[in-house]
mmCIF file of C-alpha atoms in Angstrom:
data_model
loop_
_atom_site.group_PDB
_atom_site.id
_atom_site.type_symbol
_atom_site.label_atom_id
_atom_site.label_comp_id
_atom_site.label_asym_id
_atom_site.label_seq_id
_atom_site.Cartn_x
_atom_site.Cartn_y
_atom_site.Cartn_z
ATOM 1 C CA PRO A 908 6.880 11.828 -5.048
ATOM 2 C CA TRP A 909 7.920 9.746 -6.891
ATOM 3 C CA ALA A 910 6.923 6.689 -3.825
ATOM 4 C CA LYS A 911 3.442 7.904 -4.270
ATOM 5 C CA LYS A 912 3.215 7.201 -8.187
ATOM 6 C CA ALA A 913 4.688 3.768 -7.492
ATOM 7 C CA LYS A 914 2.054 3.039 -5.470
ATOM 8 C CA ARG A 915 -0.527 4.676 -7.806
ATOM 9 C CA ALA A 916 0.586 2.969 -10.783
ATOM 10 C CA TYR A 917 0.981 -0.669 -8.333
ATOM 11 C CA VAL A 918 -2.426 -0.673 -7.493
ATOM 12 C CA ALA A 919 -3.660 0.568 -11.082
ATOM 13 C CA ASN A 920 -1.992 -2.550 -12.818
ATOM 14 C CA MET A 921 -3.098 -5.216 -9.607
ATOM 15 C CA VAL A 922 -6.563 -4.472 -9.671
ATOM 16 C CA GLY A 923 -7.359 -1.734 -11.606
ATOM 17 C CA THR A 924 -11.014 -0.530 -11.175
ATOM 18 C CA GLY A 925 -11.735 -3.476 -9.098
ATOM 19 C CA ILE A 926 -12.218 -7.254 -10.423
ATOM 20 C CA MET A 927 -15.705 -7.761 -10.306
ATOM 21 C CA PRO A 928 -17.121 -11.487 -10.659
ATOM 22 C CA THR A 929 -20.016 -12.839 -12.108
ATOM 23 C CA ALA A 930 -22.241 -16.210 -11.179
ATOM 24 C CA ASN A 931 -21.843 -19.038 -13.747
ATOM 25 C CA THR A 932 -23.839 -21.992 -12.093
ATOM 26 C CA GLY A 933 -25.939 -22.649 -15.287
ATOM 27 C CA ASN A 934 -29.149 -21.382 -14.506
ATOM 28 C CA LYS A 935 -29.527 -17.423 -15.852
ATOM 29 C CA ASN A 936 -32.704 -16.534 -12.706
ATOM 30 C CA ARG A 937 -29.820 -18.092 -10.055
ATOM 31 C CA ASP A 938 -27.409 -15.767 -11.620
ATOM 32 C CA LYS A 939 -28.867 -13.127 -11.868
ATOM 33 C CA LYS A 940 -29.586 -13.438 -8.011
ATOM 34 C CA ILE A 941 -26.742 -14.111 -7.510
ATOM 35 C CA ASP A 942 -25.652 -11.450 -9.155
ATOM 36 C CA ARG A 943 -27.566 -8.707 -7.632
ATOM 37 C CA ALA A 944 -26.696 -9.886 -3.680
ATOM 38 C CA PHE A 945 -23.106 -9.472 -4.515
ATOM 39 C CA GLU A 946 -23.862 -5.820 -6.062
ATOM 40 C CA GLU A 947 -25.926 -5.138 -2.932
ATOM 41 C CA TRP A 948 -23.269 -6.864 -0.910
ATOM 42 C CA CYS A 949 -20.032 -4.564 -2.813
ATOM 43 C CA ARG A 950 -21.468 -1.607 -1.668
ATOM 44 C CA GLU A 951 -22.276 -2.652 2.380
ATOM 45 C CA CYS A 952 -18.821 -5.280 3.207
ATOM 46 C CA ASP A 953 -16.732 -2.895 4.565
ATOM 47 C CA ALA A 954 -16.357 -3.480 8.367
ATOM 48 C CA ALA A 955 -15.534 0.438 8.787
ATOM 49 C CA GLY A 956 -18.175 1.593 6.610
ATOM 50 C CA MET A 957 -16.156 3.266 3.814
ATOM 51 C CA MET A 958 -15.175 1.590 0.597
ATOM 52 C CA ASP A 959 -17.007 -0.747 -1.392
ATOM 53 C CA PHE A 960 -15.681 -4.413 -2.635
ATOM 54 C CA PHE A 961 -13.567 -2.368 -5.424
ATOM 55 C CA GLY A 962 -12.142 0.296 -2.851
ATOM 56 C CA LEU A 963 -10.686 -2.238 -0.577
ATOM 57 C CA GLN A 964 -8.902 -4.537 -3.255
ATOM 58 C CA ALA A 965 -7.523 -0.595 -4.237
ATOM 59 C CA LEU A 966 -6.215 -0.612 -0.202
ATOM 60 C CA VAL A 967 -5.120 -4.180 -0.167
ATOM 61 C CA ALA A 968 -3.013 -3.821 -3.041
ATOM 62 C CA GLY A 969 -1.568 -0.240 -1.683
ATOM 63 C CA THR A 970 -0.890 -2.015 1.348
ATOM 64 C CA VAL A 971 0.801 -4.825 0.250
ATOM 65 C CA PHE A 972 2.837 -2.361 -1.994
ATOM 66 C CA GLU A 973 3.502 0.110 0.750
ATOM 67 C CA SER A 974 4.109 -2.154 4.240
ATOM 68 C CA GLY A 975 4.245 -5.845 2.050
ATOM 69 C CA GLU A 976 1.520 -7.142 3.505
ATOM 70 C CA ALA A 977 -1.873 -6.460 4.462
ATOM 71 C CA LEU A 978 -4.227 -9.039 6.259
ATOM 72 C CA ALA A 979 -8.258 -9.113 5.298
ATOM 73 C CA ARG A 980 -10.408 -10.043 8.323
ATOM 74 C CA TYR A 981 -13.531 -11.634 7.328
ATOM 75 C CA ARG A 982 -16.400 -10.628 10.058
ATOM 76 C CA ASP A 983 -19.398 -12.764 10.329
ATOM 77 C CA ARG A 984 -22.751 -10.596 11.273
ATOM 78 C CA ARG A 985 -26.020 -11.111 12.779
ATOM 79 C CA PRO A 986 -28.963 -11.607 10.916
ATOM 80 C CA ASP A 987 -31.045 -8.900 12.505
ATOM 81 C CA ASP A 988 -27.824 -6.372 11.734
ATOM 82 C CA GLY A 989 -29.283 -5.077 8.762
ATOM 83 C CA LEU A 990 -26.940 -6.814 6.125
ATOM 84 C CA THR A 991 -27.523 -8.752 2.150
ATOM 85 C CA VAL A 992 -25.235 -11.073 3.152
ATOM 86 C CA PRO A 993 -24.157 -11.078 7.428
ATOM 87 C CA LEU A 994 -19.981 -10.418 6.141
ATOM 88 C CA GLN A 995 -17.831 -8.276 6.153
ATOM 89 C CA ILE A 996 -14.339 -7.572 5.666
ATOM 90 C CA GLN A 997 -11.695 -5.680 7.897
ATOM 91 C CA VAL A 998 -8.560 -4.495 6.028
ATOM 92 C CA LEU A 999 -5.499 -4.381 8.660
ATOM 93 C CA GLU A 1000 -2.262 -3.430 8.809
ATOM 94 C CA PRO A 1001 0.901 -5.768 9.486
ATOM 95 C CA ASP A 1002 1.407 -4.067 12.499
ATOM 96 C CA TYR A 1003 -1.770 -5.400 14.187
ATOM 97 C CA LEU A 1004 0.382 -9.181 13.966
ATOM 98 C CA ASP A 1005 1.591 -9.870 17.423
ATOM 99 C CA VAL A 1006 5.323 -10.389 15.948
ATOM 100 C CA SER A 1007 6.050 -11.050 19.806
ATOM 101 C CA ARG A 1008 4.080 -14.423 19.618
ATOM 102 C CA PHE A 1009 7.304 -17.368 19.207
ATOM 103 C CA GLY A 1010 7.370 -20.646 20.636
ATOM 104 C CA ARG A 1011 4.508 -23.700 21.502
ATOM 105 C CA PRO A 1012 0.931 -22.808 22.140
ATOM 106 C CA GLN A 1013 -0.070 -23.821 25.183
ATOM 107 C CA ALA A 1014 -3.472 -25.628 23.983
ATOM 108 C CA ASN A 1015 -1.490 -27.743 21.304
ATOM 109 C CA ALA A 1016 2.254 -28.411 22.155
ATOM 110 C CA ASP A 1017 2.380 -30.184 18.411
ATOM 111 C CA ASN A 1018 1.624 -26.590 16.744
ATOM 112 C CA VAL A 1019 4.176 -23.851 16.587
ATOM 113 C CA ILE A 1020 4.273 -19.913 17.081
ATOM 114 C CA ASN A 1021 6.471 -17.814 14.568
ATOM 115 C CA GLN A 1022 5.942 -14.262 14.388
ATOM 116 C CA GLY A 1023 2.609 -14.294 15.451
ATOM 117 C CA ILE A 1024 0.861 -16.760 12.970
ATOM 118 C CA GLU A 1025 0.669 -20.378 14.375
ATOM 119 C CA PHE A 1026 1.580 -23.608 12.554
ATOM 120 C CA ASP A 1027 0.591 -26.985 12.601
ATOM 121 C CA ARG A 1028 2.997 -29.624 12.124
ATOM 122 C CA LEU A 1029 2.544 -30.035 8.755
ATOM 123 C CA GLY A 1030 3.750 -26.381 8.594
ATOM 124 C CA ARG A 1031 0.100 -25.674 7.957
ATOM 125 C CA ARG A 1032 -1.348 -21.707 8.988
ATOM 126 C CA VAL A 1033 -4.149 -22.751 11.491
ATOM 127 C CA ALA A 1034 -3.956 -18.764 13.370
ATOM 128 C CA TYR A 1035 -3.154 -15.356 13.523
ATOM 129 C CA TYR A 1036 -2.590 -13.515 17.198
ATOM 130 C CA LEU A 1037 -3.906 -9.878 16.544
ATOM 131 C CA TRP A 1038 -3.670 -6.595 18.668
ATOM 132 C CA ALA A 1039 -7.462 -5.618 19.150
ATOM 133 C CA GLU A 1040 -6.189 -2.051 18.349
ATOM 134 C CA HIS A 1041 -3.042 -0.727 16.722
ATOM 135 C CA PRO A 1042 -0.157 -0.895 18.900
ATOM 136 C CA GLY A 1043 0.439 2.933 18.070
ATOM 137 C CA ASP A 1044 -3.236 4.306 19.036
ATOM 138 C CA THR A 1045 -2.525 5.621 22.102
ATOM 139 C CA MET A 1046 -6.313 5.782 22.800
ATOM 140 C CA GLY A 1047 -5.806 1.683 22.651
ATOM 141 C CA LEU A 1048 -3.258 2.212 25.571
ATOM 142 C CA LEU A 1049 -5.934 4.221 27.306
ATOM 143 C CA THR A 1050 -8.376 1.795 27.040
ATOM 144 C CA SER A 1051 -6.387 -1.343 28.062
ATOM 145 C CA ARG A 1052 -6.776 -3.679 24.857
ATOM 146 C CA LEU A 1053 -3.298 -3.730 23.679
ATOM 147 C CA LEU A 1054 -2.536 -5.259 26.663
ATOM 148 C CA SER A 1055 -2.404 -8.888 25.241
ATOM 149 C CA SER A 1056 -3.268 -9.990 21.979
ATOM 150 C CA SER A 1057 -5.677 -12.813 20.726
ATOM 151 C CA ARG A 1058 -5.834 -15.736 18.547
ATOM 152 C CA VAL A 1059 -8.334 -15.694 15.473
ATOM 153 C CA PRO A 1060 -8.479 -18.498 13.281
ATOM 154 C CA ALA A 1061 -6.791 -18.380 10.047
ATOM 155 C CA ASP A 1062 -9.788 -19.357 8.034
ATOM 156 C CA GLN A 1063 -11.397 -16.056 9.157
ATOM 157 C CA ILE A 1064 -7.665 -14.234 7.974
ATOM 158 C CA ALA A 1065 -6.655 -13.811 3.722
ATOM 159 C CA HIS A 1066 -3.190 -13.270 4.197
ATOM 160 C CA VAL A 1067 -1.774 -11.114 1.205
ATOM 161 C CA TYR A 1068 1.589 -10.602 0.272
ATOM 162 C CA ARG A 1069 4.641 -11.599 -2.083
ATOM 163 C CA ILE A 1070 6.434 -15.365 -1.653
ATOM 164 C CA ASP A 1071 9.380 -13.960 -3.538
ATOM 165 C CA ARG A 1072 11.452 -16.903 -1.640
ATOM 166 C CA PRO A 1073 10.420 -20.618 -0.049
ATOM 167 C CA GLY A 1074 8.974 -21.152 3.240
ATOM 168 C CA GLN A 1075 8.920 -16.844 3.154
ATOM 169 C CA ILE A 1076 6.003 -16.523 5.677
ATOM 170 C CA ARG A 1077 5.591 -12.779 5.839
ATOM 171 C CA GLY A 1078 5.676 -10.079 2.992
ATOM 172 C CA ALA A 1079 8.829 -7.064 2.575
ATOM 173 C CA SER A 1080 7.834 -3.496 1.308
ATOM 174 C CA GLU A 1081 8.612 -3.123 -2.548
ATOM 175 C CA TYR A 1082 10.580 0.327 -1.092
ATOM 176 C CA ALA A 1083 12.304 -1.869 0.859
ATOM 177 C CA ALA A 1084 15.064 -2.331 -2.353
ATOM 178 C CA VAL A 1085 14.781 1.958 -3.282
ATOM 179 C CA MET A 1086 14.411 3.264 0.160
ATOM 180 C CA GLN A 1087 17.976 4.122 0.433
ATOM 181 C CA LYS A 1088 18.544 5.351 -3.253
ATOM 182 C CA ALA A 1089 15.215 7.387 -2.817
ATOM 183 C CA HIS A 1090 16.137 8.944 0.508
ATOM 184 C CA ASP A 1091 19.241 10.173 -1.257
ATOM 185 C CA LEU A 1092 17.841 11.803 -4.203
ATOM 186 C CA ALA A 1093 15.020 13.617 -2.186
ATOM 187 C CA GLU A 1094 18.212 15.093 -0.370
ATOM 188 C CA TYR A 1095 20.667 15.947 -3.976
ATOM 189 C CA ASP A 1096 16.727 17.482 -5.127
ATOM 190 C CA ASP A 1097 16.601 19.383 -2.245
ATOM 191 C CA ALA A 1098 20.795 20.606 -2.008
ATOM 192 C CA GLU A 1099 20.045 21.709 -5.572
ATOM 193 C CA LEU A 1100 16.632 23.973 -5.099
ATOM 194 C CA VAL A 1101 18.919 24.930 -2.672
ATOM 195 C CA ARG A 1102 22.059 25.447 -4.567
ATOM 196 C CA LYS A 1103 19.742 27.975 -6.955
ATOM 197 C CA LYS A 1104 18.374 29.594 -4.534
ATOM 198 C CA ILE A 1105 21.574 31.509 -3.034
ATOM 199 C CA ALA A 1106 22.838 32.167 -7.100
ATOM 200 C CA ALA A 1107 19.610 33.558 -7.660
ATOM 201 C CA CYS A 1108 20.383 36.217 -4.537
ATOM 202 C CA PHE A 1109 23.590 36.892 -6.354
ATOM 203 C CA ALA A 1110 23.153 40.360 -8.255
ATOM 204 C CA ALA A 1111 26.494 42.278 -8.418
ATOM 205 C CA PHE A 1112 30.044 41.312 -7.048
ATOM 206 C CA VAL A 1113 32.314 44.373 -5.852
ATOM 207 C CA LYS A 1114 36.284 44.118 -5.420
#
């Protein structure tokens, strides 16, 4: 319960009810058109069709708190898909990142791959290697879509995580620092409840 409350508080403090940008081009009519289009896009931006833009913000914040990082993939759509803006966002857990990818890619020997992230010789991110399905999804195993990961250009991925030290390329869960203590506290709480239950059963003693 305390962990869930901490996560909710973190999300509320980070995004609140949602970060809302507004257009400021200097032309009021143009600003109104942009803001109106953005509001319409907010309602249809989720690739899964479940949330609006503000819900995705909360989802990313909660995933960062729990898993240490989140991946937001930009999905270009066709004009005939009927969207106001032919772009949607797919929020992925870090499990989608193929961390088994290491070494140098065949296409460019100057680059290096570390934990599923490809860097150029200057240390800039150029690509991510992602699974088509969640690695724990049994349906993905049945359809053989998890046999190999695919290379996704870095400009299509927003890798959201907190950088606590220089050179850090992956995020760490906020639970990491308190996980053992929370586990011990939960066990103590359970043991105390059992002790009280046993004590309540003692009605009389005969010697």
